[in-house]
CSV table of C-alpha atoms in Angstrom, one decimal:
chain,number,residue,atom,x,y,z
A,1,MET,CA,-36.8,-47.5,-94.3
A,2,THR,CA,-35.9,-43.9,-94.2
A,3,ILE,CA,-33.3,-42.8,-91.7
A,4,GLN,CA,-33.7,-39.2,-90.5
A,5,ALA,CA,-30.4,-37.4,-89.9
A,6,THR,CA,-30.1,-35.6,-86.6
A,7,SER,CA,-27.6,-33.0,-85.6
A,8,ALA,CA,-25.2,-33.7,-82.8
A,9,PRO,CA,-26.0,-31.9,-79.6
A,10,THR,CA,-23.9,-28.9,-78.8
A,11,PRO,CA,-21.2,-29.9,-76.3
A,12,ARG,CA,-21.5,-28.3,-72.9
A,13,VAL,CA,-18.7,-26.1,-71.9
A,14,PRO,CA,-16.7,-27.7,-69.0
A,15,ARG,CA,-17.2,-26.2,-65.6
A,16,ARG,CA,-14.2,-24.3,-64.4
A,17,SER,CA,-12.8,-25.4,-61.1
A,18,PRO,CA,-12.4,-23.0,-58.1
A,19,ALA,CA,-8.7,-23.0,-58.9
A,20,ASP,CA,-9.2,-21.7,-62.5
A,21,LEU,CA,-9.2,-18.1,-63.7
A,22,PRO,CA,-10.2,-17.3,-67.2
A,23,PHE,CA,-7.0,-15.2,-67.9
A,24,GLY,CA,-3.3,-15.6,-67.5
A,25,PHE,CA,-1.9,-12.0,-67.7
A,26,ALA,CA,-1.4,-11.6,-63.9
A,27,ASP,CA,2.3,-12.6,-63.6
A,28,ARG,CA,5.5,-11.1,-62.3
A,29,GLY,CA,6.3,-9.6,-65.6
A,30,LEU,CA,3.2,-7.4,-65.6
A,31,ALA,CA,3.9,-6.3,-62.0
A,32,GLN,CA,7.3,-5.2,-63.0
A,33,ALA,CA,6.1,-3.5,-66.2
A,34,LEU,CA,3.5,-1.5,-64.3
A,35,ALA,CA,6.1,-0.2,-61.9
A,36,ALA,CA,8.7,0.5,-64.6
A,37,GLU,CA,6.5,2.1,-67.3
A,38,ARG,CA,4.7,4.3,-64.7
A,39,GLU,CA,8.1,5.2,-63.1
A,40,GLU,CA,6.9,4.1,-59.6
A,41,PRO,CA,9.1,4.2,-56.5
A,42,ALA,CA,11.1,1.1,-55.6
A,43,TRP,CA,8.9,0.3,-52.5
A,44,LEU,CA,5.8,0.2,-54.8
A,45,ARG,CA,7.5,-2.2,-57.2
A,46,ALA,CA,8.3,-4.5,-54.2
A,47,GLU,CA,4.6,-4.1,-53.0
A,48,ARG,CA,3.4,-5.3,-56.4
A,49,ILE,CA,5.7,-8.3,-56.4
A,50,GLU,CA,4.6,-9.3,-52.9
A,51,ALA,CA,0.9,-9.0,-54.0
A,52,TRP,CA,1.6,-11.2,-57.0
A,53,LYS,CA,3.1,-13.9,-54.8
A,54,ALA,CA,0.0,-13.8,-52.6
A,55,PHE,CA,-2.2,-13.9,-55.7
A,56,GLU,CA,-0.3,-17.0,-57.0
A,57,ALA,CA,-0.7,-18.8,-53.7
A,58,LEU,CA,-4.3,-18.2,-52.9
A,59,PRO,CA,-7.4,-20.1,-54.2
A,60,VAL,CA,-10.3,-18.2,-55.9
A,61,GLU,CA,-12.6,-19.2,-53.0
A,62,ALA,CA,-11.2,-20.1,-49.6
A,63,ASN,CA,-14.6,-20.7,-48.0
A,64,GLN,CA,-15.5,-24.4,-48.5
A,65,LEU,CA,-19.2,-23.6,-48.0
A,66,TYR,CA,-19.2,-21.5,-51.2
A,67,THR,CA,-16.8,-23.4,-53.5
A,68,PRO,CA,-19.6,-25.4,-55.2
A,69,TYR,CA,-21.1,-22.2,-56.5
A,70,ILE,CA,-18.1,-20.9,-58.4
A,71,ASP,CA,-18.8,-20.9,-62.2
A,72,LEU,CA,-16.5,-19.0,-64.5
A,73,ARG,CA,-17.6,-20.7,-67.7
A,74,ALA,CA,-19.1,-17.5,-69.1
A,75,ALA,CA,-15.8,-15.7,-69.0
A,76,ALA,CA,-13.5,-15.9,-72.0
A,77,LEU,CA,-10.6,-13.6,-71.1
A,78,GLU,CA,-7.6,-15.6,-72.1
A,79,ASP,CA,-6.5,-12.9,-74.6
A,80,VAL,CA,-7.3,-9.7,-72.7
A,81,ARG,CA,-4.6,-7.1,-72.4
A,82,PRO,CA,-4.5,-5.0,-69.2
A,83,TYR,CA,-4.1,-1.3,-69.3
A,84,VAL,CA,-0.7,-0.1,-68.0
A,85,LYS,CA,-0.6,3.7,-68.5
A,86,ASP,CA,-3.5,4.4,-70.8
A,87,GLY,CA,-7.2,3.7,-70.2
A,88,PRO,CA,-10.6,3.4,-71.8
A,89,PRO,CA,-12.1,6.4,-73.5
A,90,GLY,CA,-13.6,8.9,-71.1
A,91,LEU,CA,-11.9,7.6,-68.0
A,92,GLY,CA,-11.2,10.5,-65.7
A,93,ASP,CA,-13.9,12.8,-66.7
A,94,ASP,CA,-15.4,12.5,-63.3
A,95,LEU,CA,-12.5,14.5,-61.9
A,96,ASP,CA,-12.7,17.4,-64.4
A,97,GLY,CA,-13.6,20.8,-62.9
A,98,LEU,CA,-14.1,19.6,-59.3
A,99,ALA,CA,-14.4,22.4,-56.8
A,100,LEU,CA,-13.8,21.0,-53.3
A,101,PRO,CA,-13.9,22.6,-49.8
A,102,ASP,CA,-10.8,22.7,-47.6
A,103,GLY,CA,-9.9,19.4,-46.1
A,104,VAL,CA,-11.3,17.4,-49.0
A,105,HIS,CA,-9.3,15.6,-51.6
A,106,VAL,CA,-10.7,13.7,-54.6
A,107,GLU,CA,-7.8,12.7,-56.8
A,108,THR,CA,-6.0,10.0,-58.9
A,109,PHE,CA,-3.4,7.8,-57.2
A,110,GLY,CA,-0.8,9.6,-59.3
A,111,ARG,CA,-1.8,13.0,-58.0
A,112,TRP,CA,-2.0,11.6,-54.4
A,113,LEU,CA,1.6,10.2,-54.7
A,114,GLU,CA,2.9,13.6,-55.8
A,115,ARG,CA,1.0,15.6,-53.1
A,116,ASP,CA,1.5,13.3,-50.2
A,117,PRO,CA,4.1,10.5,-50.9
A,118,GLU,CA,4.3,9.4,-47.2
A,119,GLY,CA,0.5,9.2,-46.8
A,120,PHE,CA,0.2,7.3,-50.1
A,121,ARG,CA,2.8,4.8,-49.0
A,122,SER,CA,1.3,4.3,-45.6
A,123,ALA,CA,-2.1,3.6,-47.1
A,124,ILE,CA,-0.9,1.3,-49.9
A,125,GLU,CA,2.1,-0.7,-48.6
A,126,GLY,CA,1.3,-4.0,-47.1
A,127,GLY,CA,-2.3,-4.1,-48.4
A,128,ALA,CA,-3.8,-3.5,-44.9
A,129,SER,CA,-7.0,-2.1,-46.4
A,130,LEU,CA,-7.7,-5.4,-48.2
A,131,PRO,CA,-8.3,-8.9,-46.8
A,132,ALA,CA,-5.0,-10.9,-47.1
A,133,GLY,CA,-6.8,-14.2,-47.8
A,134,ASP,CA,-8.7,-13.2,-50.9
A,135,LYS,CA,-7.1,-13.9,-54.3
A,136,LEU,CA,-9.0,-11.3,-56.3
A,137,ALA,CA,-8.2,-8.6,-53.7
A,138,MET,CA,-4.5,-9.5,-54.2
A,139,LEU,CA,-5.1,-9.1,-58.0
A,140,ALA,CA,-6.1,-5.5,-57.4
A,141,ARG,CA,-3.3,-4.9,-54.9
A,142,GLY,CA,-0.6,-6.0,-57.3
A,143,PHE,CA,-1.9,-5.1,-60.8
A,144,TRP,CA,-4.0,-1.9,-60.4
A,145,SER,CA,-3.3,0.7,-63.1
A,146,HIS,CA,-5.8,3.4,-62.1
A,147,GLY,CA,-6.9,4.6,-58.7
A,148,ARG,CA,-9.1,7.1,-57.0
A,149,HIS,CA,-8.5,8.6,-53.5
A,150,VAL,CA,-11.2,10.4,-51.5
A,151,GLU,CA,-10.1,11.9,-48.2
A,152,ILE,CA,-12.3,13.9,-45.9
A,153,ALA,CA,-10.6,15.6,-42.9
A,154,GLY,CA,-11.9,15.2,-39.4
A,155,GLY,CA,-15.0,17.3,-38.7
A,156,VAL,CA,-15.7,18.2,-42.3
A,157,ALA,CA,-19.2,17.6,-43.7
A,158,VAL,CA,-19.5,17.4,-47.5
A,159,THR,CA,-23.1,18.0,-48.4
A,160,ASP,CA,-23.1,17.4,-52.2
A,161,PRO,CA,-22.5,13.9,-53.4
A,162,ILE,CA,-19.1,13.0,-54.7
A,163,VAL,CA,-19.4,11.2,-58.1
A,164,LEU,CA,-16.8,8.6,-59.1
A,165,ARG,CA,-17.3,7.1,-62.6
A,166,TRP,CA,-15.5,4.1,-63.9
A,167,ARG,CA,-15.7,3.6,-67.7
A,168,ALA,CA,-14.9,0.1,-68.9
A,169,GLY,CA,-15.8,-2.3,-71.7
A,170,THR,CA,-13.2,-1.9,-74.5
A,171,PRO,CA,-13.2,-5.4,-76.1
A,172,GLY,CA,-10.2,-7.4,-75.3
A,173,ARG,CA,-8.9,-5.1,-72.5
A,174,ALA,CA,-8.7,-5.3,-68.7
A,175,LEU,CA,-9.1,-2.3,-66.4
A,176,ILE,CA,-7.9,-3.0,-62.8
A,177,THR,CA,-8.7,-0.2,-60.3
A,178,ARG,CA,-8.6,0.7,-56.6
A,179,THR,CA,-10.6,3.3,-54.7
A,180,ILE,CA,-9.5,4.3,-51.2
A,181,VAL,CA,-11.9,6.4,-49.1
A,182,THR,CA,-10.8,7.8,-45.7
A,183,LEU,CA,-13.0,9.9,-43.4
A,184,GLY,CA,-11.5,11.5,-40.3
A,185,ALA,CA,-13.3,11.6,-36.9
A,186,GLY,CA,-16.7,13.3,-37.1
A,187,ALA,CA,-16.5,13.7,-40.9
A,188,SER,CA,-19.5,12.9,-43.2
A,189,ALA,CA,-19.9,12.5,-46.9
A,190,SER,CA,-21.9,10.7,-49.6
A,191,ILE,CA,-20.4,9.0,-52.7
A,192,VAL,CA,-22.1,7.9,-55.9
A,193,GLU,CA,-20.1,5.4,-57.9
A,194,GLU,CA,-21.1,4.7,-61.5
A,195,GLN,CA,-19.7,1.7,-63.4
A,196,VAL,CA,-20.7,2.3,-67.1
A,197,PRO,CA,-19.6,1.3,-70.6
A,198,CYS,CA,-16.9,3.5,-72.2
A,199,GLY,CA,-18.8,3.7,-75.5
A,200,PRO,CA,-21.5,2.2,-77.6
A,201,GLN,CA,-21.8,-1.5,-78.0
A,202,VAL,CA,-19.5,-3.0,-80.6
A,203,ASP,CA,-20.8,-5.3,-83.3
A,204,CYS,CA,-18.7,-7.9,-85.3
A,205,ALA,CA,-19.3,-9.6,-88.6
A,206,GLU,CA,-21.8,-12.4,-88.7
A,207,GLY,CA,-20.5,-15.5,-87.0
A,208,GLU,CA,-17.8,-13.6,-85.0
A,209,GLY,CA,-18.1,-12.8,-81.3
A,210,VAL,CA,-17.1,-9.5,-79.7
A,211,PRO,CA,-14.1,-10.1,-77.4
A,212,GLN,CA,-15.1,-9.8,-73.7
A,213,SER,CA,-13.5,-7.2,-71.4
A,214,LEU,CA,-12.6,-7.3,-67.7
A,215,PHE,CA,-13.3,-4.7,-65.0
A,216,HIS,CA,-11.9,-5.3,-61.6
A,217,GLY,CA,-12.3,-2.7,-58.9
A,218,THR,CA,-11.9,-2.4,-55.2
A,219,THR,CA,-13.4,0.1,-52.7
A,220,GLU,CA,-11.4,0.4,-49.5
A,221,VAL,CA,-13.1,2.4,-46.8
A,222,SER,CA,-11.8,3.6,-43.4
A,223,LEU,CA,-14.1,5.5,-41.1
A,224,GLY,CA,-12.8,7.4,-38.0
A,225,ALA,CA,-14.7,7.8,-34.8
A,226,GLY,CA,-18.2,9.3,-35.3
A,227,ALA,CA,-17.7,9.5,-39.1
A,228,SER,CA,-20.7,8.8,-41.5
A,229,LEU,CA,-20.5,7.7,-45.1
A,230,ALA,CA,-23.3,6.8,-47.6
A,231,PHE,CA,-21.9,5.0,-50.6
A,232,ALA,CA,-24.2,4.1,-53.5
A,233,SER,CA,-22.9,2.1,-56.5
A,234,ILE,CA,-24.8,1.4,-59.7
A,235,GLN,CA,-23.2,-1.1,-62.0
A,236,ASP,CA,-24.7,-0.9,-65.6
A,237,LEU,CA,-21.9,-2.3,-67.7
A,238,GLY,CA,-22.3,-3.8,-71.2
A,239,PRO,CA,-23.3,-7.4,-72.0
A,240,GLY,CA,-19.7,-8.5,-72.9
A,241,GLN,CA,-18.3,-7.3,-69.5
A,242,ILE,CA,-16.8,-9.6,-66.9
A,243,ALA,CA,-16.7,-7.7,-63.5
A,244,PHE,CA,-14.9,-8.5,-60.3
A,245,GLN,CA,-15.6,-6.2,-57.4
A,246,HIS,CA,-14.4,-6.0,-53.8
A,247,ARG,CA,-15.4,-3.7,-51.1
A,248,HIS,CA,-13.7,-3.6,-47.7
A,249,ALA,CA,-14.6,-1.3,-44.8
A,250,THR,CA,-13.2,-0.7,-41.4
A,251,ILE,CA,-15.7,1.1,-39.2
A,252,GLY,CA,-14.5,3.0,-36.1
A,253,GLU,CA,-16.2,3.9,-32.8
A,254,ALA,CA,-19.7,5.2,-33.3
A,255,ALA,CA,-19.1,5.5,-37.0
A,256,SER,CA,-21.8,4.5,-39.6
A,257,LEU,CA,-21.6,3.2,-43.1
A,258,HIS,CA,-24.5,2.8,-45.6
A,259,TRP,CA,-23.8,0.6,-48.7
A,260,ALA,CA,-26.4,0.7,-51.5
A,261,LEU,CA,-25.3,-1.6,-54.3
A,262,ALA,CA,-27.1,-2.2,-57.6
A,263,GLN,CA,-26.0,-4.9,-60.0
A,264,LEU,CA,-27.7,-4.7,-63.4
A,265,GLY,CA,-25.2,-5.1,-66.3
A,266,GLY,CA,-22.4,-7.4,-67.2
A,267,ARG,CA,-22.2,-11.0,-68.4
A,268,LEU,CA,-20.6,-12.4,-65.2
A,269,VAL,CA,-20.3,-10.4,-62.0
A,270,ARG,CA,-18.4,-11.6,-58.9
A,271,SER,CA,-18.7,-9.3,-55.9
A,272,ARG,CA,-17.5,-9.5,-52.3
A,273,VAL,CA,-18.2,-7.0,-49.5
A,274,ASP,CA,-16.3,-7.1,-46.2
A,275,ASN,CA,-17.5,-5.1,-43.2
A,276,ARG,CA,-15.4,-4.9,-40.0
A,277,LEU,CA,-17.2,-3.2,-37.1
A,278,GLU,CA,-14.2,-2.6,-34.9
A,279,GLY,CA,-15.4,0.4,-32.9
A,280,ASP,CA,-17.9,0.3,-30.1
A,281,ARG,CA,-21.4,1.4,-31.2
A,282,SER,CA,-20.4,1.3,-34.9
A,283,SER,CA,-23.0,0.4,-37.5
A,284,VAL,CA,-23.4,-0.8,-41.1
A,285,GLU,CA,-26.5,-0.9,-43.3
A,286,GLN,CA,-26.1,-2.7,-46.6
A,287,VAL,CA,-28.7,-3.1,-49.3
A,288,GLU,CA,-27.9,-4.9,-52.6
A,289,ILE,CA,-30.2,-5.4,-55.6
A,290,VAL,CA,-29.8,-7.7,-58.6
A,291,PHE,CA,-31.9,-7.6,-61.8
A,292,GLY,CA,-30.7,-10.2,-64.2
A,293,GLY,CA,-31.7,-11.2,-67.7
A,294,GLU,CA,-30.6,-13.3,-70.6
A,295,GLN,CA,-27.7,-15.5,-69.4
A,296,GLN,CA,-26.3,-13.1,-66.8
A,297,LEU,CA,-24.6,-14.6,-63.7
A,298,PHE,CA,-24.2,-12.7,-60.4
A,299,ASP,CA,-22.0,-14.2,-57.7
A,300,LEU,CA,-22.4,-12.1,-54.6
A,301,THR,CA,-20.7,-12.7,-51.2
A,302,SER,CA,-20.9,-10.6,-48.0
A,303,TYR,CA,-18.9,-10.9,-44.8
A,304,THR,CA,-19.7,-8.8,-41.7
A,305,ARG,CA,-17.6,-9.2,-38.7
A,306,HIS,CA,-18.7,-7.7,-35.3
A,307,ILE,CA,-15.8,-6.9,-33.1
A,308,GLY,CA,-16.7,-3.9,-30.9
A,309,ARG,CA,-19.4,-3.7,-28.3
A,310,ASP,CA,-23.0,-2.7,-29.1
A,311,THR,CA,-22.5,-2.8,-32.9
A,312,THR,CA,-25.3,-3.0,-35.4
A,313,GLY,CA,-25.6,-4.6,-38.8
A,314,ASN,CA,-28.6,-4.7,-41.1
A,315,LEU,CA,-28.0,-6.4,-44.5
A,316,LEU,CA,-30.6,-7.0,-47.2
A,317,SER,CA,-30.2,-8.5,-50.7
A,318,LYS,CA,-32.9,-9.0,-53.3
A,319,GLY,CA,-32.7,-10.4,-56.8
A,320,ALA,CA,-35.1,-10.7,-59.6
A,321,LEU,CA,-34.1,-12.9,-62.5
A,322,LEU,CA,-35.5,-13.1,-66.1
A,323,ASP,CA,-34.7,-15.6,-68.9
A,324,ARG,CA,-31.8,-18.0,-68.0
A,325,SER,CA,-30.0,-15.7,-65.5
A,326,ARG,CA,-28.6,-16.9,-62.2
A,327,SER,CA,-27.7,-15.4,-58.9
A,328,PHE,CA,-25.8,-16.7,-55.9
A,329,MET,CA,-26.4,-14.6,-52.7
A,330,LYS,CA,-24.0,-15.7,-49.9
A,331,GLY,CA,-23.6,-14.0,-46.6
A,332,LEU,CA,-21.8,-14.7,-43.3
A,333,ILE,CA,-22.2,-12.7,-40.1
A,334,THR,CA,-19.5,-13.4,-37.5
A,335,ILE,CA,-20.0,-12.2,-33.9
A,336,GLU,CA,-16.7,-12.3,-32.0
A,337,LYS,CA,-16.3,-12.8,-28.2
A,338,SER,CA,-15.6,-9.1,-27.7
A,339,ALA,CA,-18.9,-8.1,-29.5
A,340,VAL,CA,-21.2,-7.9,-26.5
A,341,GLY,CA,-24.6,-6.4,-27.3
A,342,THR,CA,-24.6,-7.0,-31.1
A,343,ASP,CA,-27.7,-6.5,-33.2
A,344,SER,CA,-27.3,-8.1,-36.6
A,345,PHE,CA,-29.7,-9.2,-39.3
A,346,LEU,CA,-29.0,-10.7,-42.8
A,347,GLY,CA,-31.8,-11.2,-45.3
A,348,GLU,CA,-31.5,-12.7,-48.8
A,349,PHE,CA,-34.5,-13.0,-51.2
A,350,GLY,CA,-34.8,-14.1,-54.8
A,351,MET,CA,-37.6,-14.0,-57.3
A,352,ASN,CA,-37.4,-16.3,-60.4
A,353,LEU,CA,-39.4,-14.9,-63.3
A,354,SER,CA,-38.9,-17.8,-65.7
A,355,LYS,CA,-38.6,-21.5,-65.3
A,356,ALA,CA,-35.0,-21.4,-66.5
A,357,ALA,CA,-33.9,-18.7,-64.0
A,358,ARG,CA,-32.1,-19.8,-60.8
A,359,ALA,CA,-31.5,-18.0,-57.5
A,360,VAL,CA,-29.6,-19.4,-54.6
A,361,ALA,CA,-29.5,-17.8,-51.1
A,362,ILE,CA,-27.1,-19.0,-48.4
A,363,PRO,CA,-27.2,-16.8,-45.2
A,364,SER,CA,-25.0,-17.9,-42.3
A,365,LEU,CA,-24.2,-17.0,-38.7
A,366,GLU,CA,-21.1,-17.7,-36.6
A,367,ILE,CA,-21.6,-16.6,-33.0
A,368,ASP,CA,-18.9,-16.6,-30.3
A,369,GLN,CA,-20.7,-14.2,-28.0
A,370,PRO,CA,-24.2,-15.2,-26.7
A,371,ASP,CA,-24.9,-11.8,-25.1
A,372,CYS,CA,-26.5,-10.3,-28.2
A,373,ARG,CA,-29.5,-8.1,-28.7
A,374,ARG,CA,-30.3,-9.9,-32.0
A,375,ALA,CA,-28.5,-12.3,-34.4
A,376,ALA,CA,-30.8,-13.5,-37.1
A,377,HIS,CA,-31.0,-14.3,-40.8
A,378,SER,CA,-33.8,-15.0,-43.3
A,379,SER,CA,-34.0,-16.2,-46.9
A,380,SER,CA,-36.5,-17.2,-49.6
A,381,VAL,CA,-36.5,-18.0,-53.3
A,382,GLY,CA,-39.5,-18.5,-55.5
A,383,PRO,CA,-41.6,-17.3,-58.4
A,384,ILE,CA,-44.2,-14.6,-58.4
A,385,ASP,CA,-47.0,-15.2,-55.9
A,386,PRO,CA,-50.0,-16.2,-58.1
A,387,SER,CA,-52.4,-14.8,-55.6
A,388,GLN,CA,-50.8,-11.3,-56.1
A,389,LEU,CA,-51.0,-11.7,-59.9
A,390,PHE,CA,-54.7,-12.8,-59.7
A,391,TYR,CA,-55.6,-9.8,-57.4
A,392,LEU,CA,-54.1,-7.3,-59.8
A,393,GLU,CA,-55.6,-8.9,-62.9
A,394,SER,CA,-59.0,-9.1,-61.3
A,395,ARG,CA,-58.9,-5.3,-61.1
A,396,GLY,CA,-58.4,-4.9,-64.8
A,397,ILE,CA,-54.6,-4.7,-64.9
A,398,ALA,CA,-53.0,-6.5,-67.9
A,399,PRO,CA,-50.9,-9.5,-67.0
A,400,ASP,CA,-47.6,-8.0,-68.2
A,401,GLU,CA,-48.3,-4.8,-66.2
A,402,ALA,CA,-49.3,-6.8,-63.2
A,403,ARG,CA,-46.0,-8.7,-63.3
A,404,LYS,CA,-44.1,-5.5,-63.7
A,405,PHE,CA,-45.8,-4.0,-60.6
A,406,ILE,CA,-45.1,-7.0,-58.5
A,407,VAL,CA,-41.4,-7.3,-59.6
A,408,LEU,CA,-40.6,-3.6,-59.2
A,409,GLY,CA,-42.6,-3.6,-55.9
A,410,PHE,CA,-40.5,-6.5,-54.7
A,411,LEU,CA,-37.3,-4.5,-55.4
A,412,GLU,CA,-38.6,-1.1,-54.2
A,413,PRO,CA,-37.9,-1.6,-50.5
A,414,VAL,CA,-34.2,-1.9,-51.4
A,415,VAL,CA,-34.3,1.0,-53.8
A,416,ALA,CA,-36.0,3.2,-51.2
A,417,ARG,CA,-33.1,2.6,-48.8
A,418,VAL,CA,-30.6,4.0,-51.3
A,419,PRO,CA,-29.4,7.0,-49.3
A,420,LEU,CA,-29.1,9.5,-52.2
A,421,GLU,CA,-32.0,10.8,-54.2
A,422,ILE,CA,-30.1,11.2,-57.4
A,423,ALA,CA,-29.1,7.5,-57.2
A,424,ARG,CA,-32.6,6.3,-56.3
A,425,ASP,CA,-34.1,8.1,-59.4
A,426,ARG,CA,-31.5,6.7,-61.8
A,427,LEU,CA,-31.9,3.2,-60.4
A,428,ARG,CA,-35.6,3.3,-60.8
A,429,ASP,CA,-35.2,4.4,-64.5
A,430,LEU,CA,-32.7,1.6,-65.1
A,431,LEU,CA,-35.0,-1.0,-63.6
A,432,GLU,CA,-37.9,0.2,-65.8
A,433,ALA,CA,-35.7,0.1,-68.9
A,434,LYS,CA,-34.4,-3.4,-68.1
A,435,TRP,CA,-38.0,-4.7,-67.5
A,436,ALA,CA,-39.0,-3.2,-70.9
A,437,ALA,CA,-36.1,-4.8,-72.7
A,438,GLY,CA,-36.8,-8.2,-71.1
A,439,LEU,CA,-40.5,-8.0,-72.2
A,440,GLU,CA,-39.5,-7.0,-75.7
A,441,ALA,CA,-37.0,-9.9,-76.0
A,442,ALA,CA,-39.7,-12.3,-74.8
A,443,SER,CA,-42.2,-11.0,-77.3
A,444,ALA,CA,-39.6,-11.4,-80.1
A,445,ALA,CA,-38.9,-15.0,-79.1
A,446,ALA,CA,-42.5,-16.0,-78.9
């Protein structure tokens, strides 16, 4: 009798619990080193220490509805080193040669501190522009090394888009950033944020893996009465990138905010958006798009809180997933007692393009004020509709082209709502390129 040897199965990486983070650099020593090496004022050193204490005390996910969906196994950041004074190559080139009208400031945190120390302290101290109960928000509050400040004075309209570019991806390094955007009463502006690699992809010797890197960035927005902001963000980081993102907005009376967020790159992306509609007749429109491939994981959470009267919220997320990629789209709309006349909608839709892909959609409502114009949510997850595929193929379109038309058509309603033409065009190009790369990889594996 012949016994055939069989190889042992590859052990599965243990799932990380919601209390675990894949790094250990965020300690009191780093907070003190950041303040000392950057020669920061004493109040900022104390601010960093307070943020570190809050970071230590908080869980990664406080919402019990969402804790089962935390999965940090893909992150291997135990040895990453955070930037203190230096930064990745090319960081800061977005600020070179800027010509700005009166009443407009686009600057680093260092320049802001020099120009307006009291204004800087008022905005930073206490972390009021970040949710106090979020661990990763406290990570940015305590350990940021680079920041951007955009300030538009009341009544000023900026017609050209302001471009903010974050370069990240140096193997084994962590870049922690904050962006603070303030628009005065009646001001208007548009911002395009780009999250891109800092250089070409790094290759290692056979059998060795390229160390991962961490990018953690916040965007903290405050809109005065009647202000209007369109903010488009395109994340196209490299395959070894772990990205944590947090966006928090306070929207004043009759002010309007338009988020357009695209998640394309990275190995693991964890994103949270908080919208606080505090002013009467304030509004927010938020569209988010995910296009995943290989083994990418996208963990997206959205919280929208209606506080003022006659507020409006319209939120739409769509994800298309290739290969073994996964996405979790989680959203909660809260309508407080004071929010009479609210009109709010949340939609989350996923398209699985392979049998191994997985999309999860969890929209939720919490209503304390029954006198609403609308409070609704909708979700669906599934594969390509075979009847659509048959229709296109019956008219002579090749199967791969037909699938491409359906997928890009599924995402197009979100792309079309991106408020800036330059961002729409770039996003369409990136989606085309990602589809082509996925098709090529599938052909090579066949």
